JSON list of C-alpha atoms in Angstrom, two decimals:
[
{"chain": "A", "resi": 75, "resn": "MET", "atom": "CA", "xyz": [-8.80, 9.90, 15.82]},
{"chain": "A", "resi": 76, "resn": "MET", "atom": "CA", "xyz": [-8.60, 6.71, 13.86]},
{"chain": "A", "resi": 77, "resn": "ARG", "atom": "CA", "xyz": [-6.35, 6.76, 10.69]},
{"chain": "A", "resi": 78, "resn": "ALA", "atom": "CA", "xyz": [-6.54, 4.04, 8.05]},
{"chain": "A", "resi": 79, "resn": "ILE", "atom": "CA", "xyz": [-5.46, 3.34, 4.48]},
{"chain": "A", "resi": 80, "resn": "GLY", "atom": "CA", "xyz": [-6.39, 0.50, 2.22]},
{"chain": "A", "resi": 81, "resn": "ILE", "atom": "CA", "xyz": [-4.29, -1.60, -0.01]},
{"chain": "A", "resi": 82, "resn": "VAL", "atom": "CA", "xyz": [-6.39, -3.09, -2.70]},
{"chain": "A", "resi": 83, "resn": "GLY", "atom": "CA", "xyz": [-5.76, -5.18, -5.84]},
{"chain": "A", "resi": 84, "resn": "TYR", "atom": "CA", "xyz": [-6.32, -8.55, -7.35]},
{"chain": "A", "resi": 85, "resn": "LYS", "atom": "CA", "xyz": [-4.50, -11.87, -6.29]},
{"chain": "A", "resi": 86, "resn": "LYS", "atom": "CA", "xyz": [-0.71, -11.83, -6.63]},
{"chain": "A", "resi": 87, "resn": "SER", "atom": "CA", "xyz": [-0.57, -8.06, -7.19]},
{"chain": "A", "resi": 88, "resn": "GLY", "atom": "CA", "xyz": [1.75, -7.56, -4.25]},
{"chain": "A", "resi": 89, "resn": "LYS", "atom": "CA", "xyz": [-0.78, -6.38, -1.54]},
{"chain": "A", "resi": 90, "resn": "THR", "atom": "CA", "xyz": [0.65, -8.29, 1.40]},
{"chain": "A", "resi": 91, "resn": "THR", "atom": "CA", "xyz": [4.38, -7.47, 0.42]},
{"chain": "A", "resi": 92, "resn": "LEU", "atom": "CA", "xyz": [3.32, -3.79, 0.33]},
{"chain": "A", "resi": 93, "resn": "LEU", "atom": "CA", "xyz": [1.49, -3.91, 3.61]},
{"chain": "A", "resi": 94, "resn": "LEU", "atom": "CA", "xyz": [4.42, -5.55, 5.36]},
{"chain": "A", "resi": 95, "resn": "LYS", "atom": "CA", "xyz": [6.96, -3.01, 4.02]},
{"chain": "A", "resi": 96, "resn": "LEU", "atom": "CA", "xyz": [4.77, -0.08, 5.01]},
{"chain": "A", "resi": 97, "resn": "ALA", "atom": "CA", "xyz": [4.29, -1.44, 8.41]},
{"chain": "A", "resi": 98, "resn": "LYS", "atom": "CA", "xyz": [7.94, -1.86, 8.93]},
{"chain": "A", "resi": 99, "resn": "GLU", "atom": "CA", "xyz": [8.66, 1.58, 7.76]},
{"chain": "A", "resi": 100, "resn": "LEU", "atom": "CA", "xyz": [5.98, 3.07, 9.75]},
{"chain": "A", "resi": 101, "resn": "ILE", "atom": "CA", "xyz": [7.01, 1.24, 13.01]},
{"chain": "A", "resi": 102, "resn": "GLY", "atom": "CA", "xyz": [10.65, 2.39, 12.34]},
{"chain": "A", "resi": 103, "resn": "ARG", "atom": "CA", "xyz": [9.34, 5.99, 12.43]},
{"chain": "A", "resi": 104, "resn": "GLY", "atom": "CA", "xyz": [7.64, 5.45, 15.76]},
{"chain": "A", "resi": 105, "resn": "TYR", "atom": "CA", "xyz": [4.13, 4.70, 14.77]},
{"chain": "A", "resi": 106, "resn": "GLN", "atom": "CA", "xyz": [1.85, 2.00, 16.33]},
{"chain": "A", "resi": 107, "resn": "VAL", "atom": "CA", "xyz": [0.51, 0.01, 13.38]},
{"chain": "A", "resi": 108, "resn": "ALA", "atom": "CA", "xyz": [-2.35, -2.49, 13.06]},
{"chain": "A", "resi": 109, "resn": "ALA", "atom": "CA", "xyz": [-3.46, -4.53, 10.09]},
{"chain": "A", "resi": 110, "resn": "ILE", "atom": "CA", "xyz": [-6.66, -6.04, 8.85]},
{"chain": "A", "resi": 111, "resn": "LYS", "atom": "CA", "xyz": [-6.72, -8.57, 6.06]},
{"chain": "A", "resi": 112, "resn": "HIS", "atom": "CA", "xyz": [-9.68, -9.86, 4.13]},
{"chain": "A", "resi": 113, "resn": "ILE", "atom": "CA", "xyz": [-9.44, -13.60, 3.49]},
{"chain": "A", "resi": 114, "resn": "SER", "atom": "CA", "xyz": [-11.66, -15.46, 0.97]},
{"chain": "A", "resi": 115, "resn": "GLY", "atom": "CA", "xyz": [-12.05, -18.72, 2.81]},
{"chain": "A", "resi": 116, "resn": "ASP", "atom": "CA", "xyz": [-11.78, -20.27, 6.36]},
{"chain": "A", "resi": 117, "resn": "ILE", "atom": "CA", "xyz": [-9.24, -19.11, 8.89]},
{"chain": "A", "resi": 118, "resn": "ASP", "atom": "CA", "xyz": [-7.52, -22.23, 10.12]},
{"chain": "A", "resi": 119, "resn": "ILE", "atom": "CA", "xyz": [-4.44, -23.21, 12.17]},
{"chain": "A", "resi": 120, "resn": "ALA", "atom": "CA", "xyz": [-3.66, -26.61, 10.95]},
{"chain": "A", "resi": 121, "resn": "ASN", "atom": "CA", "xyz": [-3.22, -29.43, 13.46]},
{"chain": "A", "resi": 122, "resn": "SER", "atom": "CA", "xyz": [-3.92, -27.21, 16.40]},
{"chain": "A", "resi": 123, "resn": "ASP", "atom": "CA", "xyz": [-6.24, -27.72, 19.36]},
{"chain": "A", "resi": 124, "resn": "THR", "atom": "CA", "xyz": [-7.64, -24.13, 18.70]},
{"chain": "A", "resi": 125, "resn": "THR", "atom": "CA", "xyz": [-8.93, -25.51, 15.32]},
{"chain": "A", "resi": 126, "resn": "LYS", "atom": "CA", "xyz": [-10.57, -28.43, 17.06]},
{"chain": "A", "resi": 127, "resn": "TYR", "atom": "CA", "xyz": [-12.34, -26.00, 19.51]},
{"chain": "A", "resi": 128, "resn": "LYS", "atom": "CA", "xyz": [-13.74, -24.14, 16.52]},
{"chain": "A", "resi": 129, "resn": "GLU", "atom": "CA", "xyz": [-15.56, -27.26, 15.41]},
{"chain": "A", "resi": 130, "resn": "TYR", "atom": "CA", "xyz": [-17.99, -26.90, 18.28]},
{"chain": "A", "resi": 131, "resn": "LEU", "atom": "CA", "xyz": [-17.67, -23.43, 19.64]},
{"chain": "A", "resi": 132, "resn": "SER", "atom": "CA", "xyz": [-18.73, -20.08, 18.02]},
{"chain": "A", "resi": 133, "resn": "GLN", "atom": "CA", "xyz": [-16.18, -18.05, 20.18]},
{"chain": "A", "resi": 134, "resn": "VAL", "atom": "CA", "xyz": [-12.67, -19.22, 20.76]},
{"chain": "A", "resi": 135, "resn": "ALA", "atom": "CA", "xyz": [-9.66, -17.32, 22.30]},
{"chain": "A", "resi": 136, "resn": "ALA", "atom": "CA", "xyz": [-6.03, -18.59, 22.18]},
{"chain": "A", "resi": 137, "resn": "ILE", "atom": "CA", "xyz": [-3.71, -16.99, 24.79]},
{"chain": "A", "resi": 138, "resn": "THR", "atom": "CA", "xyz": [0.00, -17.54, 25.12]},
{"chain": "A", "resi": 139, "resn": "THR", "atom": "CA", "xyz": [2.65, -15.47, 27.03]},
{"chain": "A", "resi": 140, "resn": "LYS", "atom": "CA", "xyz": [3.48, -13.65, 23.85]},
{"chain": "A", "resi": 141, "resn": "GLU", "atom": "CA", "xyz": [0.13, -13.32, 21.96]},
{"chain": "A", "resi": 142, "resn": "SER", "atom": "CA", "xyz": [-3.68, -13.72, 21.91]},
{"chain": "A", "resi": 143, "resn": "ILE", "atom": "CA", "xyz": [-5.99, -14.70, 19.16]},
{"chain": "A", "resi": 144, "resn": "LEU", "atom": "CA", "xyz": [-9.79, -14.31, 19.10]},
{"chain": "A", "resi": 145, "resn": "TYR", "atom": "CA", "xyz": [-12.11, -16.32, 16.79]},
{"chain": "A", "resi": 146, "resn": "LEU", "atom": "CA", "xyz": [-15.64, -15.18, 16.27]},
{"chain": "A", "resi": 147, "resn": "GLU", "atom": "CA", "xyz": [-18.08, -17.28, 14.27]},
{"chain": "A", "resi": 148, "resn": "GLY", "atom": "CA", "xyz": [-20.05, -15.55, 11.73]},
{"chain": "A", "resi": 149, "resn": "LYS", "atom": "CA", "xyz": [-19.36, -12.51, 9.50]},
{"chain": "A", "resi": 150, "resn": "SER", "atom": "CA", "xyz": [-18.26, -9.34, 11.23]},
{"chain": "A", "resi": 151, "resn": "ASN", "atom": "CA", "xyz": [-18.13, -6.07, 9.32]},
{"chain": "A", "resi": 152, "resn": "LEU", "atom": "CA", "xyz": [-15.06, -3.88, 9.17]},
{"chain": "A", "resi": 153, "resn": "GLU", "atom": "CA", "xyz": [-16.41, -1.35, 11.60]},
{"chain": "A", "resi": 154, "resn": "GLU", "atom": "CA", "xyz": [-16.92, -4.00, 14.27]},
{"chain": "A", "resi": 155, "resn": "ILE", "atom": "CA", "xyz": [-13.38, -5.33, 13.96]},
{"chain": "A", "resi": 156, "resn": "LEU", "atom": "CA", "xyz": [-11.91, -1.87, 14.00]},
{"chain": "A", "resi": 157, "resn": "LYS", "atom": "CA", "xyz": [-13.23, -1.50, 17.64]},
{"chain": "A", "resi": 158, "resn": "PHE", "atom": "CA", "xyz": [-10.83, -4.19, 18.82]},
{"chain": "A", "resi": 159, "resn": "LEU", "atom": "CA", "xyz": [-7.67, -2.39, 17.39]},
{"chain": "A", "resi": 160, "resn": "ASP", "atom": "CA", "xyz": [-5.67, 0.34, 19.08]},
{"chain": "A", "resi": 161, "resn": "ALA", "atom": "CA", "xyz": [-3.20, 1.84, 16.79]},
{"chain": "A", "resi": 162, "resn": "ASP", "atom": "CA", "xyz": [-2.01, 5.19, 15.31]},
{"chain": "A", "resi": 163, "resn": "ILE", "atom": "CA", "xyz": [-2.51, 3.82, 11.68]},
{"chain": "A", "resi": 164, "resn": "ILE", "atom": "CA", "xyz": [-4.44, 0.80, 10.48]},
{"chain": "A", "resi": 165, "resn": "LEU", "atom": "CA", "xyz": [-3.43, -0.68, 7.22]},
{"chain": "A", "resi": 166, "resn": "ILE", "atom": "CA", "xyz": [-6.35, -2.50, 5.56]},
{"chain": "A", "resi": 167, "resn": "GLU", "atom": "CA", "xyz": [-5.66, -5.29, 2.81]},
{"chain": "A", "resi": 168, "resn": "GLY", "atom": "CA", "xyz": [-8.57, -6.01, 0.61]},
{"chain": "A", "resi": 169, "resn": "PHE", "atom": "CA", "xyz": [-12.08, -4.76, 1.34]},
{"chain": "A", "resi": 170, "resn": "LYS", "atom": "CA", "xyz": [-12.04, -2.95, -1.92]},
{"chain": "A", "resi": 171, "resn": "ASN", "atom": "CA", "xyz": [-15.76, -2.20, -1.71]},
{"chain": "A", "resi": 172, "resn": "GLU", "atom": "CA", "xyz": [-15.33, -0.22, 1.46]},
{"chain": "A", "resi": 173, "resn": "LYS", "atom": "CA", "xyz": [-15.70, 3.52, 0.93]},
{"chain": "A", "resi": 174, "resn": "THR", "atom": "CA", "xyz": [-14.64, 5.42, 4.05]},
{"chain": "A", "resi": 175, "resn": "PHE", "atom": "CA", "xyz": [-10.89, 5.52, 3.72]},
{"chain": "A", "resi": 176, "resn": "PRO", "atom": "CA", "xyz": [-8.19, 6.28, 1.00]},
{"chain": "A", "resi": 177, "resn": "LYS", "atom": "CA", "xyz": [-6.45, 3.48, -0.83]},
{"chain": "A", "resi": 178, "resn": "ILE", "atom": "CA", "xyz": [-3.24, 2.46, -2.63]},
{"chain": "A", "resi": 179, "resn": "VAL", "atom": "CA", "xyz": [-4.19, 0.28, -5.65]},
{"chain": "A", "resi": 180, "resn": "CYS", "atom": "CA", "xyz": [-1.81, -2.50, -6.55]},
{"chain": "A", "resi": 181, "resn": "LEU", "atom": "CA", "xyz": [-1.81, -3.33, -10.23]},
{"chain": "A", "resi": 182, "resn": "ARG", "atom": "CA", "xyz": [-0.72, -6.33, -12.13]},
{"chain": "A", "resi": 183, "resn": "LYS", "atom": "CA", "xyz": [-1.89, -4.75, -15.52]},
{"chain": "A", "resi": 184, "resn": "GLU", "atom": "CA", "xyz": [-2.75, -1.31, -16.62]},
{"chain": "A", "resi": 185, "resn": "ASN", "atom": "CA", "xyz": [-6.37, -2.10, -17.47]},
{"chain": "A", "resi": 186, "resn": "GLU", "atom": "CA", "xyz": [-7.14, -3.15, -13.94]},
{"chain": "A", "resi": 187, "resn": "LYS", "atom": "CA", "xyz": [-7.30, 0.41, -12.89]},
{"chain": "A", "resi": 188, "resn": "THR", "atom": "CA", "xyz": [-10.71, 0.74, -14.51]},
{"chain": "A", "resi": 189, "resn": "GLU", "atom": "CA", "xyz": [-12.06, -1.89, -12.29]},
{"chain": "A", "resi": 190, "resn": "LEU", "atom": "CA", "xyz": [-10.31, -0.89, -9.08]},
{"chain": "A", "resi": 191, "resn": "PHE", "atom": "CA", "xyz": [-10.40, 2.95, -9.11]},
{"chain": "A", "resi": 192, "resn": "ASP", "atom": "CA", "xyz": [-13.31, 4.33, -7.02]},
{"chain": "A", "resi": 193, "resn": "GLY", "atom": "CA", "xyz": [-12.14, 7.86, -6.45]},
{"chain": "A", "resi": 194, "resn": "LEU", "atom": "CA", "xyz": [-10.39, 7.07, -3.18]},
{"chain": "A", "resi": 195, "resn": "GLN", "atom": "CA", "xyz": [-7.05, 6.06, -4.77]},
{"chain": "A", "resi": 196, "resn": "LEU", "atom": "CA", "xyz": [-3.99, 7.97, -3.66]},
{"chain": "A", "resi": 197, "resn": "GLY", "atom": "CA", "xyz": [-1.67, 6.29, -6.14]},
{"chain": "A", "resi": 198, "resn": "THR", "atom": "CA", "xyz": [-0.85, 2.97, -7.67]},
{"chain": "A", "resi": 199, "resn": "ALA", "atom": "CA", "xyz": [1.80, 0.42, -6.86]},
{"chain": "A", "resi": 200, "resn": "SER", "atom": "CA", "xyz": [3.37, -2.45, -8.72]},
{"chain": "A", "resi": 201, "resn": "VAL", "atom": "CA", "xyz": [5.98, -5.20, -8.17]},
{"chain": "A", "resi": 202, "resn": "PHE", "atom": "CA", "xyz": [7.20, -4.36, -11.68]},
{"chain": "A", "resi": 203, "resn": "PRO", "atom": "CA", "xyz": [9.03, -1.38, -12.87]},
{"chain": "A", "resi": 204, "resn": "PRO", "atom": "CA", "xyz": [6.26, 1.32, -13.86]},
{"chain": "A", "resi": 205, "resn": "ASN", "atom": "CA", "xyz": [6.28, 1.77, -17.63]},
{"chain": "A", "resi": 206, "resn": "THR", "atom": "CA", "xyz": [2.98, 3.72, -18.07]},
{"chain": "A", "resi": 207, "resn": "SER", "atom": "CA", "xyz": [2.39, 7.42, -17.04]},
{"chain": "A", "resi": 208, "resn": "TYR", "atom": "CA", "xyz": [-0.62, 7.98, -14.88]},
{"chain": "A", "resi": 209, "resn": "ASP", "atom": "CA", "xyz": [-2.11, 11.21, -13.67]},
{"chain": "A", "resi": 210, "resn": "PHE", "atom": "CA", "xyz": [-0.99, 10.58, -10.12]},
{"chain": "A", "resi": 211, "resn": "SER", "atom": "CA", "xyz": [1.81, 8.91, -8.24]},
{"chain": "A", "resi": 212, "resn": "THR", "atom": "CA", "xyz": [2.98, 5.36, -9.34]},
{"chain": "A", "resi": 213, "resn": "PHE", "atom": "CA", "xyz": [5.21, 3.38, -7.01]},
{"chain": "A", "resi": 214, "resn": "ASN", "atom": "CA", "xyz": [7.44, 0.21, -7.30]},
{"chain": "A", "resi": 215, "resn": "ILE", "atom": "CA", "xyz": [6.91, -1.99, -4.35]},
{"chain": "A", "resi": 216, "resn": "LEU", "atom": "CA", "xyz": [10.36, -3.37, -4.71]},
{"chain": "A", "resi": 217, "resn": "LYS", "atom": "CA", "xyz": [12.16, 0.05, -4.42]},
{"chain": "A", "resi": 218, "resn": "ILE", "atom": "CA", "xyz": [13.00, 1.12, -0.94]},
{"chain": "A", "resi": 219, "resn": "GLU", "atom": "CA", "xyz": [12.79, 4.87, -1.95]},
{"chain": "A", "resi": 220, "resn": "ASP", "atom": "CA", "xyz": [9.27, 4.23, -3.28]},
{"chain": "A", "resi": 221, "resn": "ILE", "atom": "CA", "xyz": [8.26, 2.57, 0.04]},
{"chain": "A", "resi": 222, "resn": "LYS", "atom": "CA", "xyz": [9.51, 5.65, 1.80]},
{"chain": "A", "resi": 223, "resn": "LYS", "atom": "CA", "xyz": [7.43, 7.91, -0.39]},
{"chain": "A", "resi": 224, "resn": "MET", "atom": "CA", "xyz": [4.31, 5.87, 0.07]},
{"chain": "A", "resi": 225, "resn": "THR", "atom": "CA", "xyz": [4.90, 5.80, 3.74]},
{"chain": "A", "resi": 226, "resn": "ASP", "atom": "CA", "xyz": [5.08, 9.70, 3.71]},
{"chain": "A", "resi": 227, "resn": "LEU", "atom": "CA", "xyz": [1.74, 9.54, 1.79]},
{"chain": "A", "resi": 228, "resn": "VAL", "atom": "CA", "xyz": [0.12, 7.15, 4.31]},
{"chain": "A", "resi": 229, "resn": "ILE", "atom": "CA", "xyz": [1.15, 9.55, 7.21]},
{"chain": "A", "resi": 230, "resn": "GLU", "atom": "CA", "xyz": [-0.12, 12.64, 5.40]},
{"chain": "A", "resi": 231, "resn": "LYS", "atom": "CA", "xyz": [-3.26, 11.36, 3.82]},
{"chain": "A", "resi": 232, "resn": "SER", "atom": "CA", "xyz": [-4.66, 8.40, 5.81]},
{"chain": "A", "resi": 233, "resn": "PHE", "atom": "CA", "xyz": [-8.03, 8.95, 7.46]},
{"chain": "A", "resi": 234, "resn": "LYS", "atom": "CA", "xyz": [-11.16, 6.91, 8.33]},
{"chain": "A", "resi": 235, "resn": "LEU", "atom": "CA", "xyz": [-14.72, 8.16, 8.23]},
{"chain": "A", "resi": 236, "resn": "PRO", "atom": "CA", "xyz": [-17.32, 6.55, 10.61]},
{"chain": "A", "resi": 237, "resn": "ASN", "atom": "CA", "xyz": [-19.56, 5.02, 7.93]},
{"chain": "A", "resi": 238, "resn": "LEU", "atom": "CA", "xyz": [-22.62, 6.57, 9.61]},
{"chain": "A", "resi": 239, "resn": "ASN", "atom": "CA", "xyz": [-23.95, 8.20, 6.37]},
{"chain": "A", "resi": 240, "resn": "CYS", "atom": "CA", "xyz": [-25.67, 10.93, 8.39]},
{"chain": "A", "resi": 241, "resn": "GLY", "atom": "CA", "xyz": [-25.59, 13.55, 5.75]},
{"chain": "A", "resi": 242, "resn": "ALA", "atom": "CA", "xyz": [-24.43, 16.27, 8.30]},
{"chain": "A", "resi": 243, "resn": "CYS", "atom": "CA", "xyz": [-21.35, 17.07, 6.12]},
{"chain": "A", "resi": 244, "resn": "GLY", "atom": "CA", "xyz": [-23.46, 17.98, 3.08]},
{"chain": "A", "resi": 245, "resn": "HIS", "atom": "CA", "xyz": [-22.91, 14.79, 1.25]},
{"chain": "A", "resi": 246, "resn": "GLN", "atom": "CA", "xyz": [-25.44, 11.89, 0.91]},
{"chain": "A", "resi": 247, "resn": "ASP", "atom": "CA", "xyz": [-22.99, 9.50, 2.49]},
{"chain": "A", "resi": 248, "resn": "CYS", "atom": "CA", "xyz": [-19.50, 9.13, 3.80]},
{"chain": "A", "resi": 249, "resn": "TYR", "atom": "CA", "xyz": [-18.23, 8.02, 0.42]},
{"chain": "A", "resi": 250, "resn": "GLY", "atom": "CA", "xyz": [-19.07, 11.46, -1.05]},
{"chain": "A", "resi": 251, "resn": "LEU", "atom": "CA", "xyz": [-17.00, 13.23, 1.73]},
{"chain": "A", "resi": 252, "resn": "ALA", "atom": "CA", "xyz": [-14.13, 10.75, 1.45]},
{"chain": "A", "resi": 253, "resn": "GLN", "atom": "CA", "xyz": [-13.78, 11.36, -2.28]},
{"chain": "A", "resi": 254, "resn": "GLU", "atom": "CA", "xyz": [-13.68, 15.13, -1.54]},
{"chain": "A", "resi": 255, "resn": "ILE", "atom": "CA", "xyz": [-10.96, 14.69, 1.09]},
{"chain": "A", "resi": 256, "resn": "VAL", "atom": "CA", "xyz": [-8.89, 12.60, -1.39]},
{"chain": "A", "resi": 257, "resn": "LYS", "atom": "CA", "xyz": [-9.17, 15.39, -4.01]},
{"chain": "A", "resi": 258, "resn": "GLY", "atom": "CA", "xyz": [-8.09, 17.88, -1.28]},
{"chain": "A", "resi": 259, "resn": "ASN", "atom": "CA", "xyz": [-11.32, 19.84, -1.45]},
{"chain": "A", "resi": 260, "resn": "ARG", "atom": "CA", "xyz": [-12.47, 18.98, 2.10]},
{"chain": "A", "resi": 261, "resn": "THR", "atom": "CA", "xyz": [-10.74, 17.77, 5.25]},
{"chain": "A", "resi": 262, "resn": "ILE", "atom": "CA", "xyz": [-11.45, 15.18, 7.97]},
{"chain": "A", "resi": 263, "resn": "ASP", "atom": "CA", "xyz": [-12.54, 18.10, 10.19]},
{"chain": "A", "resi": 264, "resn": "ASP", "atom": "CA", "xyz": [-15.60, 18.45, 7.94]},
{"chain": "A", "resi": 265, "resn": "CYS", "atom": "CA", "xyz": [-17.18, 15.24, 9.35]},
{"chain": "A", "resi": 266, "resn": "PRO", "atom": "CA", "xyz": [-19.32, 16.40, 12.35]},
{"chain": "A", "resi": 267, "resn": "SER", "atom": "CA", "xyz": [-19.76, 12.96, 13.53]},
{"chain": "A", "resi": 268, "resn": "LEU", "atom": "CA", "xyz": [-16.06, 12.62, 14.44]},
{"chain": "A", "resi": 269, "resn": "GLU", "atom": "CA", "xyz": [-16.19, 15.60, 16.73]},
{"chain": "A", "resi": 270, "resn": "PRO", "atom": "CA", "xyz": [-19.79, 15.70, 18.01]},
{"chain": "A", "resi": 271, "resn": "SER", "atom": "CA", "xyz": [-20.94, 18.15, 20.59]},
{"chain": "A", "resi": 272, "resn": "THR", "atom": "CA", "xyz": [-21.53, 15.10, 22.90]},
{"chain": "A", "resi": 273, "resn": "LEU", "atom": "CA", "xyz": [-18.46, 12.97, 23.28]},
{"chain": "A", "resi": 274, "resn": "VAL", "atom": "CA", "xyz": [-18.81, 9.44, 24.51]},
{"chain": "A", "resi": 275, "resn": "LYS", "atom": "CA", "xyz": [-15.95, 7.22, 25.15]},
{"chain": "A", "resi": 276, "resn": "VAL", "atom": "CA", "xyz": [-15.97, 3.50, 26.13]},
{"chain": "A", "resi": 277, "resn": "ASN", "atom": "CA", "xyz": [-12.71, 2.01, 27.39]},
{"chain": "A", "resi": 278, "resn": "GLY", "atom": "CA", "xyz": [-11.01, 5.22, 26.21]},
{"chain": "A", "resi": 279, "resn": "LYS", "atom": "CA", "xyz": [-12.34, 4.90, 22.55]},
{"chain": "A", "resi": 280, "resn": "ILE", "atom": "CA", "xyz": [-14.59, 7.51, 21.09]},
{"chain": "A", "resi": 281, "resn": "ILE", "atom": "CA", "xyz": [-18.05, 6.18, 20.02]},
{"chain": "A", "resi": 282, "resn": "SER", "atom": "CA", "xyz": [-19.06, 7.78, 16.74]},
{"chain": "A", "resi": 283, "resn": "MET", "atom": "CA", "xyz": [-22.52, 9.19, 16.73]},
{"chain": "A", "resi": 284, "resn": "ASN", "atom": "CA", "xyz": [-24.34, 11.03, 14.06]},
{"chain": "A", "resi": 285, "resn": "PRO", "atom": "CA", "xyz": [-25.51, 14.63, 15.03]},
{"chain": "A", "resi": 286, "resn": "PHE", "atom": "CA", "xyz": [-29.18, 13.50, 15.60]},
{"chain": "A", "resi": 287, "resn": "ILE", "atom": "CA", "xyz": [-28.14, 10.85, 18.20]},
{"chain": "A", "resi": 288, "resn": "ALA", "atom": "CA", "xyz": [-25.57, 13.18, 19.76]},
{"chain": "A", "resi": 289, "resn": "LYS", "atom": "CA", "xyz": [-28.29, 15.80, 20.28]},
{"chain": "A", "resi": 290, "resn": "ILE", "atom": "CA", "xyz": [-30.61, 13.18, 21.88]},
{"chain": "A", "resi": 291, "resn": "VAL", "atom": "CA", "xyz": [-27.91, 12.04, 24.30]},
{"chain": "A", "resi": 292, "resn": "LYS", "atom": "CA", "xyz": [-27.00, 15.68, 25.09]},
{"chain": "A", "resi": 293, "resn": "ASN", "atom": "CA", "xyz": [-30.59, 16.89, 25.75]},
{"chain": "A", "resi": 294, "resn": "THR", "atom": "CA", "xyz": [-31.39, 13.80, 27.79]},
{"chain": "A", "resi": 295, "resn": "ILE", "atom": "CA", "xyz": [-28.34, 14.09, 30.12]},
{"chain": "A", "resi": 296, "resn": "ILE", "atom": "CA", "xyz": [-28.86, 17.83, 30.49]},
{"chain": "A", "resi": 297, "resn": "GLY", "atom": "CA", "xyz": [-32.48, 17.38, 31.16]},
{"chain": "A", "resi": 298, "resn": "LEU", "atom": "CA", "xyz": [-31.87, 14.93, 33.93]},
{"chain": "A", "resi": 299, "resn": "LEU", "atom": "CA", "xyz": [-29.05, 16.91, 35.54]},
{"chain": "A", "resi": 300, "resn": "SER", "atom": "CA", "xyz": [-30.77, 20.27, 35.39]},
{"chain": "A", "resi": 301, "resn": "THR", "atom": "CA", "xyz": [-33.27, 19.07, 38.10]},
{"chain": "A", "resi": 302, "resn": "LEU", "atom": "CA", "xyz": [-30.36, 18.39, 40.52]},
{"chain": "A", "resi": 303, "resn": "LYS", "atom": "CA", "xyz": [-29.40, 21.04, 43.04]},
{"chain": "A", "resi": 304, "resn": "GLY", "atom": "CA", "xyz": [-26.10, 22.78, 42.36]},
{"chain": "A", "resi": 305, "resn": "PHE", "atom": "CA", "xyz": [-26.34, 22.13, 38.58]},
{"chain": "A", "resi": 306, "resn": "THR", "atom": "CA", "xyz": [-24.96, 24.94, 36.51]},
{"chain": "A", "resi": 307, "resn": "LYS", "atom": "CA", "xyz": [-24.22, 25.42, 32.77]},
{"chain": "A", "resi": 308, "resn": "GLY", "atom": "CA", "xyz": [-20.79, 24.28, 31.52]},
{"chain": "A", "resi": 309, "resn": "ASP", "atom": "CA", "xyz": [-18.92, 21.30, 30.43]},
{"chain": "A", "resi": 310, "resn": "ILE", "atom": "CA", "xyz": [-20.23, 18.05, 31.73]},
{"chain": "A", "resi": 311, "resn": "GLU", "atom": "CA", "xyz": [-18.17, 14.98, 32.40]},
{"chain": "A", "resi": 312, "resn": "ILE", "atom": "CA", "xyz": [-19.80, 11.59, 33.33]},
{"chain": "A", "resi": 313, "resn": "LYS", "atom": "CA", "xyz": [-17.87, 8.48, 34.13]},
{"chain": "A", "resi": 314, "resn": "ILE", "atom": "CA", "xyz": [-19.63, 5.13, 34.37]},
{"chain": "A", "resi": 315, "resn": "LYS", "atom": "CA", "xyz": [-17.93, 1.91, 35.57]},
{"chain": "A", "resi": 316, "resn": "GLN", "atom": "CA", "xyz": [-19.54, -1.23, 34.10]},
{"chain": "A", "resi": 317, "resn": "LYS", "atom": "CA", "xyz": [-19.38, -4.31, 36.26]}
]
C-alpha cells in the first residue's frame, strides 16, 4: 500500500532541506524512499543534449549506467506520476492543494499557518528555533533530534488515499476521510477502494478502483468464467501478459 507525506510551505521556508534530512533518516532506517517536487517553471539541464531534444520532442528519456531520466511534455497530475514510483514512503514537496495525504507545514512566520493549514497537517517545522506554542508538534529543521521525531511521525502517520472520491467510505470525497484519519477518528482501512473485492495488479502495482467499477469487473469475469466446464466458486486468479 502506497504511503506518502507532503512537505508544504512558501519559498525559502526549508522544504527541500527538510525533505533531504527526512529522506536520509528514513533510508538509514531501511526504508526505500522516493520524492516528488513541484517546480514553478521549466525543467532544464543547462547546456545538455537532453535539453536540445526537448525543443523538438514531447517525450525524451536520458539513460546512463547510473541513472535514468524521463521527460514528458504537458502537465501530468500527481496521481499519474506516482504510478512511476516504487518506494515504501514517498515524500512530496509542494502540491499544497492536494488533499489525499498528511502534511508537515514549513513556516517562515506564524501567520502563514492560517493560509497553509487544511486539516491534514501533522505538525509544523521551521528553520528557526520555535518561539510560539501551537496545539500540536512544532519541530526545528536544524535539530537532529527533531528530524528523528519527524521521521517517527512519517513512519507512523503517512498514508495516501486514491483520489477517487467514490463516497464509499461515507465521506463526499477522499479529503473528508483524510482529515478524519489525521485526527485519529478513522484509519486507512476505512477506504474500500484500497482493498476492493476485486484486486487488479499491473506490473505488480495495485490499480485503485472504486467499489462500483470493482463490482462491474468482478461480475463480468465471473459471468464469463461460469460458462466454462470445471468452473467452481472460490478465489479467482487471472494473469495476462501484454505484448
